[in-house]
Amino acid sequence: MIETTKAIVINTIKYGDTSLIATCYTNSCGLKTYMLKGVLKAKKAKVKTAYFQPLMQLNLTANHNNRGALNSIRDVEIINFYGTIYSDIKKQSIALFLSEVLYYSIKEEEKNEALFEYLETSFLWLDMHSNISNFHLLFLLNLTKYLGFYPKLNSVNLLYFDMLEGRFISSSSSNTVSGEKLDQFKRLLGINFDAIHEVNFNASNRQNVLSILIQYFELHLEGFRKPKSLNVLKSVFN
């Protein structure tokens, strides 16, 4: 079926010498994977490799096949051009890291307009702002709302956070966070990106919270892997 939809690039891998396989999150039908035949050698083709950088926002006209099958793209254009994400080293590192997180987190081939809007508006915010050192932390935390395991905020004043249950508890058990690390984690709860400048983490704080979030994703998402770009991200923000 031929469909036109907005899409966000999540991942690309090389296929053979001349082709790419691109995974995108679409507004109309969730996660879709496309075969881009000959795109690496065709200089005048409508579909260009430059369109498929991490988190690029596109408008696709595509032939969508049955669930799980590779799809093909008939036409593509860039929408919501980024002005800084691919030229700023910190934003580049965030984009690469978050594209890996999304690749391991989103599996559903079904429409979820709320999730798509969150991705779309978040990446535009990243592009337009300069105070972005903690962006990836808040992005991951708020992403859990759409994936179904945002922390339960009742009893938030208790001394331990049970990552497996996603709730605050009064005594320590396995997979709990407490003390200073928990205090840092709590500073992100309930805020949006426009309030992120109020969270003054140093490099150590940032690494502590990132480690908590990565473990939280690992506990709740089957098949989730630590992104290969994690060390690069840590290095850039140290």
PDB file of C-alpha atoms in Angstrom:
ATOM      1  CA  MET A   1       0.000   0.000   0.000  1.00  0.00           C
ATOM      2  CA  ILE A   2       1.321   3.434  -0.969  1.00  0.00           C
ATOM      3  CA  GLU A   3       1.347   5.858   1.960  1.00  0.00           C
ATOM      4  CA  THR A   4       2.735   9.322   2.629  1.00  0.00           C
ATOM      5  CA  THR A   5       3.845   9.933   6.181  1.00  0.00           C
ATOM      6  CA  LYS A   6       6.207  11.912   8.342  1.00  0.00           C
ATOM      7  CA  ALA A   7       9.139   9.855   9.597  1.00  0.00           C
ATOM      8  CA  ILE A   8      12.184  10.131  11.856  1.00  0.00           C
ATOM      9  CA  VAL A   9      15.360   8.239  10.954  1.00  0.00           C
ATOM     10  CA  ILE A  10      16.424   5.816  13.677  1.00  0.00           C
ATOM     11  CA  ASN A  11      19.122   3.632  12.106  1.00  0.00           C
ATOM     12  CA  THR A  12      20.882   2.814   8.835  1.00  0.00           C
ATOM     13  CA  ILE A  13      23.120  -0.120   7.945  1.00  0.00           C
ATOM     14  CA  LYS A  14      25.008  -0.791   4.749  1.00  0.00           C
ATOM     15  CA  TYR A  15      23.674  -3.608   2.559  1.00  0.00           C
ATOM     16  CA  GLY A  16      26.110  -4.830  -0.042  1.00  0.00           C
ATOM     17  CA  ASP A  17      28.270  -2.277  -1.805  1.00  0.00           C
ATOM     18  CA  THR A  18      25.584   0.111  -3.024  1.00  0.00           C
ATOM     19  CA  SER A  19      22.517  -0.091  -0.778  1.00  0.00           C
ATOM     20  CA  LEU A  20      21.301   0.848   2.689  1.00  0.00           C
ATOM     21  CA  ILE A  21      18.650  -0.515   5.007  1.00  0.00           C
ATOM     22  CA  ALA A  22      17.027   2.339   6.934  1.00  0.00           C
ATOM     23  CA  THR A  23      14.825   2.024  10.001  1.00  0.00           C
ATOM     24  CA  CYS A  24      12.447   4.933  10.590  1.00  0.00           C
ATOM     25  CA  TYR A  25       9.728   5.729  13.081  1.00  0.00           C
ATOM     26  CA  THR A  26       6.696   6.907  11.118  1.00  0.00           C
ATOM     27  CA  ASN A  27       3.715   8.936  12.210  1.00  0.00           C
ATOM     28  CA  SER A  28       1.191   6.769  10.368  1.00  0.00           C
ATOM     29  CA  CYS A  29       2.316   3.223  11.138  1.00  0.00           C
ATOM     30  CA  GLY A  30       5.076   3.107  13.744  1.00  0.00           C
ATOM     31  CA  LEU A  31       8.416   1.476  13.040  1.00  0.00           C
ATOM     32  CA  LYS A  32       9.209   0.703   9.402  1.00  0.00           C
ATOM     33  CA  THR A  33      12.335  -0.604   7.688  1.00  0.00           C
ATOM     34  CA  TYR A  34      13.207   0.390   4.113  1.00  0.00           C
ATOM     35  CA  MET A  35      15.525  -1.027   1.484  1.00  0.00           C
ATOM     36  CA  LEU A  36      17.317   1.822  -0.309  1.00  0.00           C
ATOM     37  CA  LYS A  37      18.660   0.037  -3.372  1.00  0.00           C
ATOM     38  CA  GLY A  38      21.663   1.578  -5.090  1.00  0.00           C
ATOM     39  CA  VAL A  39      21.508   4.721  -2.979  1.00  0.00           C
ATOM     40  CA  LEU A  40      25.271   4.731  -2.357  1.00  0.00           C
ATOM     41  CA  LYS A  41      26.157   5.023  -6.039  1.00  0.00           C
ATOM     42  CA  ALA A  42      23.213   6.906  -7.578  1.00  0.00           C
ATOM     43  CA  LYS A  43      24.274  10.565  -7.765  1.00  0.00           C
ATOM     44  CA  LYS A  44      21.012  11.945  -9.163  1.00  0.00           C
ATOM     45  CA  ALA A  45      18.484   9.756  -7.351  1.00  0.00           C
ATOM     46  CA  LYS A  46      15.546  11.267  -5.460  1.00  0.00           C
ATOM     47  CA  VAL A  47      16.542   9.278  -2.365  1.00  0.00           C
ATOM     48  CA  LYS A  48      19.946  10.466  -1.100  1.00  0.00           C
ATOM     49  CA  THR A  49      22.084   9.080   1.707  1.00  0.00           C
ATOM     50  CA  ALA A  50      22.298  12.544   3.285  1.00  0.00           C
ATOM     51  CA  TYR A  51      18.585  12.302   4.076  1.00  0.00           C
ATOM     52  CA  PHE A  52      19.164   9.389   6.424  1.00  0.00           C
ATOM     53  CA  GLN A  53      21.338  10.845   9.160  1.00  0.00           C
ATOM     54  CA  PRO A  54      20.345   9.983  12.755  1.00  0.00           C
ATOM     55  CA  LEU A  55      17.089  11.662  13.842  1.00  0.00           C
ATOM     56  CA  MET A  56      16.524  13.375  10.466  1.00  0.00           C
ATOM     57  CA  GLN A  57      12.877  14.367  10.027  1.00  0.00           C
ATOM     58  CA  LEU A  58      11.448  13.371   6.652  1.00  0.00           C
ATOM     59  CA  ASN A  59       8.272  13.202   4.667  1.00  0.00           C
ATOM     60  CA  LEU A  60       8.126   9.826   2.902  1.00  0.00           C
ATOM     61  CA  THR A  61       5.982   8.384   0.167  1.00  0.00           C
ATOM     62  CA  ALA A  62       6.514   4.657   0.523  1.00  0.00           C
ATOM     63  CA  ASN A  63       5.202   1.261  -0.433  1.00  0.00           C
ATOM     64  CA  HIS A  64       4.399  -0.361   2.912  1.00  0.00           C
ATOM     65  CA  ASN A  65       4.303  -4.155   2.792  1.00  0.00           C
ATOM     66  CA  ASN A  66       3.092  -6.675   5.313  1.00  0.00           C
ATOM     67  CA  ARG A  67       4.322  -6.554   8.894  1.00  0.00           C
ATOM     68  CA  GLY A  68       8.017  -7.412   9.221  1.00  0.00           C
ATOM     69  CA  ALA A  69       8.834  -7.090   5.513  1.00  0.00           C
ATOM     70  CA  LEU A  70      11.248  -4.590   3.983  1.00  0.00           C
ATOM     71  CA  ASN A  71       9.544  -1.592   2.425  1.00  0.00           C
ATOM     72  CA  SER A  72      10.513   0.702  -0.429  1.00  0.00           C
ATOM     73  CA  ILE A  73      10.536   4.495  -0.715  1.00  0.00           C
ATOM     74  CA  ARG A  74       9.147   6.232  -3.785  1.00  0.00           C
ATOM     75  CA  ASP A  75       9.843   9.818  -2.777  1.00  0.00           C
ATOM     76  CA  VAL A  76      11.384  11.643   0.173  1.00  0.00           C
ATOM     77  CA  GLU A  77      11.907  15.199   1.347  1.00  0.00           C
ATOM     78  CA  ILE A  78      13.398  16.745   4.457  1.00  0.00           C
ATOM     79  CA  ILE A  79      11.025  18.598   6.760  1.00  0.00           C
ATOM     80  CA  ASN A  80      11.948  20.566   9.876  1.00  0.00           C
ATOM     81  CA  PHE A  81      15.530  21.239   8.788  1.00  0.00           C
ATOM     82  CA  TYR A  82      18.014  21.138  11.666  1.00  0.00           C
ATOM     83  CA  GLY A  83      20.342  24.098  11.909  1.00  0.00           C
ATOM     84  CA  THR A  84      22.809  22.869  14.535  1.00  0.00           C
ATOM     85  CA  ILE A  85      22.424  19.154  15.357  1.00  0.00           C
ATOM     86  CA  TYR A  86      24.882  17.946  12.714  1.00  0.00           C
ATOM     87  CA  SER A  87      27.431  20.734  13.202  1.00  0.00           C
ATOM     88  CA  ASP A  88      27.673  20.897  17.011  1.00  0.00           C
ATOM     89  CA  ILE A  89      29.793  18.059  18.456  1.00  0.00           C
ATOM     90  CA  LYS A  90      27.705  17.762  21.630  1.00  0.00           C
ATOM     91  CA  LYS A  91      24.445  17.633  19.690  1.00  0.00           C
ATOM     92  CA  GLN A  92      25.933  15.172  17.201  1.00  0.00           C
ATOM     93  CA  SER A  93      26.883  12.890  20.076  1.00  0.00           C
ATOM     94  CA  ILE A  94      23.408  13.162  21.611  1.00  0.00           C
ATOM     95  CA  ALA A  95      21.744  12.424  18.262  1.00  0.00           C
ATOM     96  CA  LEU A  96      23.857   9.314  17.689  1.00  0.00           C
ATOM     97  CA  PHE A  97      23.274   8.086  21.235  1.00  0.00           C
ATOM     98  CA  LEU A  98      19.513   8.663  21.187  1.00  0.00           C
ATOM     99  CA  SER A  99      19.112   7.046  17.777  1.00  0.00           C
ATOM    100  CA  GLU A 100      20.703   3.895  19.220  1.00  0.00           C
ATOM    101  CA  VAL A 101      18.458   4.024  22.290  1.00  0.00           C
ATOM    102  CA  LEU A 102      15.373   4.335  20.099  1.00  0.00           C
ATOM    103  CA  TYR A 103      16.538   1.489  17.866  1.00  0.00           C
ATOM    104  CA  TYR A 104      16.690  -0.838  20.869  1.00  0.00           C
ATOM    105  CA  SER A 105      13.559   0.556  22.528  1.00  0.00           C
ATOM    106  CA  ILE A 106      10.842   0.851  19.865  1.00  0.00           C
ATOM    107  CA  LYS A 107       9.619  -2.331  18.186  1.00  0.00           C
ATOM    108  CA  GLU A 108       5.945  -1.718  17.418  1.00  0.00           C
ATOM    109  CA  GLU A 109       4.692  -1.413  13.848  1.00  0.00           C
ATOM    110  CA  GLU A 110       1.605   0.484  14.897  1.00  0.00           C
ATOM    111  CA  LYS A 111       0.526   4.103  14.967  1.00  0.00           C
ATOM    112  CA  ASN A 112       1.391   6.115  18.072  1.00  0.00           C
ATOM    113  CA  GLU A 113       0.922   9.794  17.348  1.00  0.00           C
ATOM    114  CA  ALA A 114       1.769  10.846  20.910  1.00  0.00           C
ATOM    115  CA  LEU A 115       5.170   9.154  20.760  1.00  0.00           C
ATOM    116  CA  PHE A 116       5.896  10.540  17.303  1.00  0.00           C
ATOM    117  CA  GLU A 117       5.006  14.066  18.435  1.00  0.00           C
ATOM    118  CA  TYR A 118       7.270  13.688  21.471  1.00  0.00           C
ATOM    119  CA  LEU A 119      10.204  12.677  19.276  1.00  0.00           C
ATOM    120  CA  GLU A 120       9.509  15.379  16.717  1.00  0.00           C
ATOM    121  CA  THR A 121       9.187  18.259  19.184  1.00  0.00           C
ATOM    122  CA  SER A 122      12.061  17.069  21.396  1.00  0.00           C
ATOM    123  CA  PHE A 123      14.569  17.011  18.546  1.00  0.00           C
ATOM    124  CA  LEU A 124      13.442  20.426  17.331  1.00  0.00           C
ATOM    125  CA  TRP A 125      13.974  21.734  20.879  1.00  0.00           C
ATOM    126  CA  LEU A 126      17.472  20.231  20.888  1.00  0.00           C
ATOM    127  CA  ASP A 127      18.248  21.920  17.588  1.00  0.00           C
ATOM    128  CA  MET A 128      17.089  25.357  18.743  1.00  0.00           C
ATOM    129  CA  HIS A 129      18.658  25.544  22.223  1.00  0.00           C
ATOM    130  CA  SER A 130      22.218  25.783  23.525  1.00  0.00           C
ATOM    131  CA  ASN A 131      21.853  24.602  27.145  1.00  0.00           C
ATOM    132  CA  ILE A 132      21.649  20.926  26.239  1.00  0.00           C
ATOM    133  CA  SER A 133      24.104  19.116  28.523  1.00  0.00           C
ATOM    134  CA  ASN A 134      21.296  17.331  30.351  1.00  0.00           C
ATOM    135  CA  PHE A 135      18.936  16.995  27.378  1.00  0.00           C
ATOM    136  CA  HIS A 136      19.585  13.291  26.853  1.00  0.00           C
ATOM    137  CA  LEU A 137      18.837  12.538  30.512  1.00  0.00           C
ATOM    138  CA  LEU A 138      15.447  14.209  30.512  1.00  0.00           C
ATOM    139  CA  PHE A 139      14.674  12.812  27.063  1.00  0.00           C
ATOM    140  CA  LEU A 140      15.254   9.243  28.274  1.00  0.00           C
ATOM    141  CA  LEU A 141      13.245   9.745  31.443  1.00  0.00           C
ATOM    142  CA  ASN A 142      10.262  11.264  29.652  1.00  0.00           C
ATOM    143  CA  LEU A 143      10.489   8.645  26.891  1.00  0.00           C
ATOM    144  CA  THR A 144       9.499   6.064  29.504  1.00  0.00           C
ATOM    145  CA  LYS A 145       6.042   7.691  29.637  1.00  0.00           C
ATOM    146  CA  TYR A 146       5.433   6.518  26.076  1.00  0.00           C
ATOM    147  CA  LEU A 147       7.058   3.128  26.594  1.00  0.00           C
ATOM    148  CA  GLY A 148       4.962   2.383  29.664  1.00  0.00           C
ATOM    149  CA  PHE A 149       7.325   2.508  32.641  1.00  0.00           C
ATOM    150  CA  TYR A 150       7.592   6.116  33.851  1.00  0.00           C
ATOM    151  CA  PRO A 151       8.279   6.141  37.610  1.00  0.00           C
ATOM    152  CA  LYS A 152       5.176   6.184  39.816  1.00  0.00           C
ATOM    153  CA  LEU A 153       5.272   9.509  41.650  1.00  0.00           C
ATOM    154  CA  ASN A 154       3.155   8.594  44.648  1.00  0.00           C
ATOM    155  CA  SER A 155       5.386   8.137  47.723  1.00  0.00           C
ATOM    156  CA  VAL A 156       8.160  10.061  45.960  1.00  0.00           C
ATOM    157  CA  ASN A 157       9.555  11.161  49.333  1.00  0.00           C
ATOM    158  CA  LEU A 158      10.504   7.617  50.346  1.00  0.00           C
ATOM    159  CA  LEU A 159      14.215   6.840  50.565  1.00  0.00           C
ATOM    160  CA  TYR A 160      14.551   4.168  47.863  1.00  0.00           C
ATOM    161  CA  PHE A 161      13.547   3.797  44.223  1.00  0.00           C
ATOM    162  CA  ASP A 162      12.854   0.255  43.056  1.00  0.00           C
ATOM    163  CA  MET A 163      13.853   0.272  39.392  1.00  0.00           C
ATOM    164  CA  LEU A 164      12.224  -3.060  38.625  1.00  0.00           C
ATOM    165  CA  GLU A 165       8.857  -1.931  40.020  1.00  0.00           C
ATOM    166  CA  GLY A 166       9.255   1.683  38.942  1.00  0.00           C
ATOM    167  CA  ARG A 167       8.163   3.025  42.326  1.00  0.00           C
ATOM    168  CA  PHE A 168       9.514   4.535  45.527  1.00  0.00           C
ATOM    169  CA  ILE A 169       9.751   2.285  48.570  1.00  0.00           C
ATOM    170  CA  SER A 170      10.773   2.550  52.226  1.00  0.00           C
ATOM    171  CA  SER A 171      13.425  -0.175  52.431  1.00  0.00           C
ATOM    172  CA  SER A 172      16.324  -1.371  50.326  1.00  0.00           C
ATOM    173  CA  SER A 173      16.040  -4.370  48.031  1.00  0.00           C
ATOM    174  CA  SER A 174      17.693  -5.547  44.830  1.00  0.00           C
ATOM    175  CA  ASN A 175      17.700  -3.009  41.972  1.00  0.00           C
ATOM    176  CA  THR A 176      17.133  -0.017  44.265  1.00  0.00           C
ATOM    177  CA  VAL A 177      18.677   3.453  44.077  1.00  0.00           C
ATOM    178  CA  SER A 178      19.147   5.609  47.162  1.00  0.00           C
ATOM    179  CA  GLY A 179      21.146   8.439  48.685  1.00  0.00           C
ATOM    180  CA  GLU A 180      22.739  11.180  46.614  1.00  0.00           C
ATOM    181  CA  LYS A 181      22.216   9.334  43.329  1.00  0.00           C
ATOM    182  CA  LEU A 182      18.485   9.142  43.998  1.00  0.00           C
ATOM    183  CA  ASP A 183      18.381  12.841  44.902  1.00  0.00           C
ATOM    184  CA  GLN A 184      19.960  13.644  41.544  1.00  0.00           C
ATOM    185  CA  PHE A 185      17.528  11.379  39.695  1.00  0.00           C
ATOM    186  CA  LYS A 186      14.542  13.017  41.409  1.00  0.00           C
ATOM    187  CA  ARG A 187      15.552  16.440  40.115  1.00  0.00           C
ATOM    188  CA  LEU A 188      14.439  15.395  36.627  1.00  0.00           C
ATOM    189  CA  LEU A 189      11.025  14.091  37.642  1.00  0.00           C
ATOM    190  CA  GLY A 190       8.040  16.073  36.431  1.00  0.00           C
ATOM    191  CA  ILE A 191       9.932  18.740  34.479  1.00  0.00           C
ATOM    192  CA  ASN A 192      10.004  19.605  30.773  1.00  0.00           C
ATOM    193  CA  PHE A 193      12.851  20.759  28.560  1.00  0.00           C
ATOM    194  CA  ASP A 194      12.222  24.447  29.213  1.00  0.00           C
ATOM    195  CA  ALA A 195      13.085  23.878  32.887  1.00  0.00           C
ATOM    196  CA  ILE A 196      16.231  21.872  32.238  1.00  0.00           C
ATOM    197  CA  HIS A 197      18.478  24.898  32.739  1.00  0.00           C
ATOM    198  CA  GLU A 198      17.503  24.778  36.428  1.00  0.00           C
ATOM    199  CA  VAL A 199      19.162  21.359  36.824  1.00  0.00           C
ATOM    200  CA  ASN A 200      22.838  22.079  37.457  1.00  0.00           C
ATOM    201  CA  PHE A 201      24.565  18.716  37.193  1.00  0.00           C
ATOM    202  CA  ASN A 202      28.318  18.393  37.137  1.00  0.00           C
ATOM    203  CA  ALA A 203      29.944  15.653  35.052  1.00  0.00           C
ATOM    204  CA  SER A 204      29.792  13.131  37.899  1.00  0.00           C
ATOM    205  CA  ASN A 205      26.104  13.823  38.593  1.00  0.00           C
ATOM    206  CA  ARG A 206      25.338  13.453  34.905  1.00  0.00           C
ATOM    207  CA  GLN A 207      27.086  10.084  34.674  1.00  0.00           C
ATOM    208  CA  ASN A 208      25.312   8.809  37.789  1.00  0.00           C
ATOM    209  CA  VAL A 209      21.877   9.675  36.426  1.00  0.00           C
ATOM    210  CA  LEU A 210      22.697   8.313  32.973  1.00  0.00           C
ATOM    211  CA  SER A 211      23.802   5.003  34.505  1.00  0.00           C
ATOM    212  CA  ILE A 212      20.522   4.782  36.436  1.00  0.00           C
ATOM    213  CA  LEU A 213      18.503   5.457  33.298  1.00  0.00           C
ATOM    214  CA  ILE A 214      20.393   2.906  31.188  1.00  0.00           C
ATOM    215  CA  GLN A 215      19.871   0.252  33.871  1.00  0.00           C
ATOM    216  CA  TYR A 216      16.198   1.236  34.117  1.00  0.00           C
ATOM    217  CA  PHE A 217      15.766   0.674  30.377  1.00  0.00           C
ATOM    218  CA  GLU A 218      17.617  -2.652  30.560  1.00  0.00           C
ATOM    219  CA  LEU A 219      15.271  -3.871  33.299  1.00  0.00           C
ATOM    220  CA  HIS A 220      12.090  -2.919  31.457  1.00  0.00           C
ATOM    221  CA  LEU A 221      12.820  -3.536  27.774  1.00  0.00           C
ATOM    222  CA  GLU A 222      13.579  -7.003  26.526  1.00  0.00           C
ATOM    223  CA  GLY A 223      16.532  -6.977  24.151  1.00  0.00           C
ATOM    224  CA  PHE A 224      17.685  -3.484  25.118  1.00  0.00           C
ATOM    225  CA  ARG A 225      21.454  -3.031  24.794  1.00  0.00           C
ATOM    226  CA  LYS A 226      23.809  -0.376  26.020  1.00  0.00           C
ATOM    227  CA  PRO A 227      24.417   1.886  23.009  1.00  0.00           C
ATOM    228  CA  LYS A 228      27.889   1.629  21.487  1.00  0.00           C
ATOM    229  CA  SER A 229      28.003   5.439  21.438  1.00  0.00           C
ATOM    230  CA  LEU A 230      27.639   5.640  25.242  1.00  0.00           C
ATOM    231  CA  ASN A 231      31.375   6.027  25.841  1.00  0.00           C
ATOM    232  CA  VAL A 232      31.596   8.762  23.218  1.00  0.00           C
ATOM    233  CA  LEU A 233      28.748  10.625  24.890  1.00  0.00           C
ATOM    234  CA  LYS A 234      30.387  10.311  28.308  1.00  0.00           C
ATOM    235  CA  SER A 235      33.671  11.612  26.911  1.00  0.00           C
ATOM    236  CA  VAL A 236      32.060  14.623  25.249  1.00  0.00           C
ATOM    237  CA  PHE A 237      30.235  15.689  28.411  1.00  0.00           C
ATOM    238  CA  ASN A 238      33.064  15.124  30.895  1.00  0.00           C
TER     239      ASN A 238
END
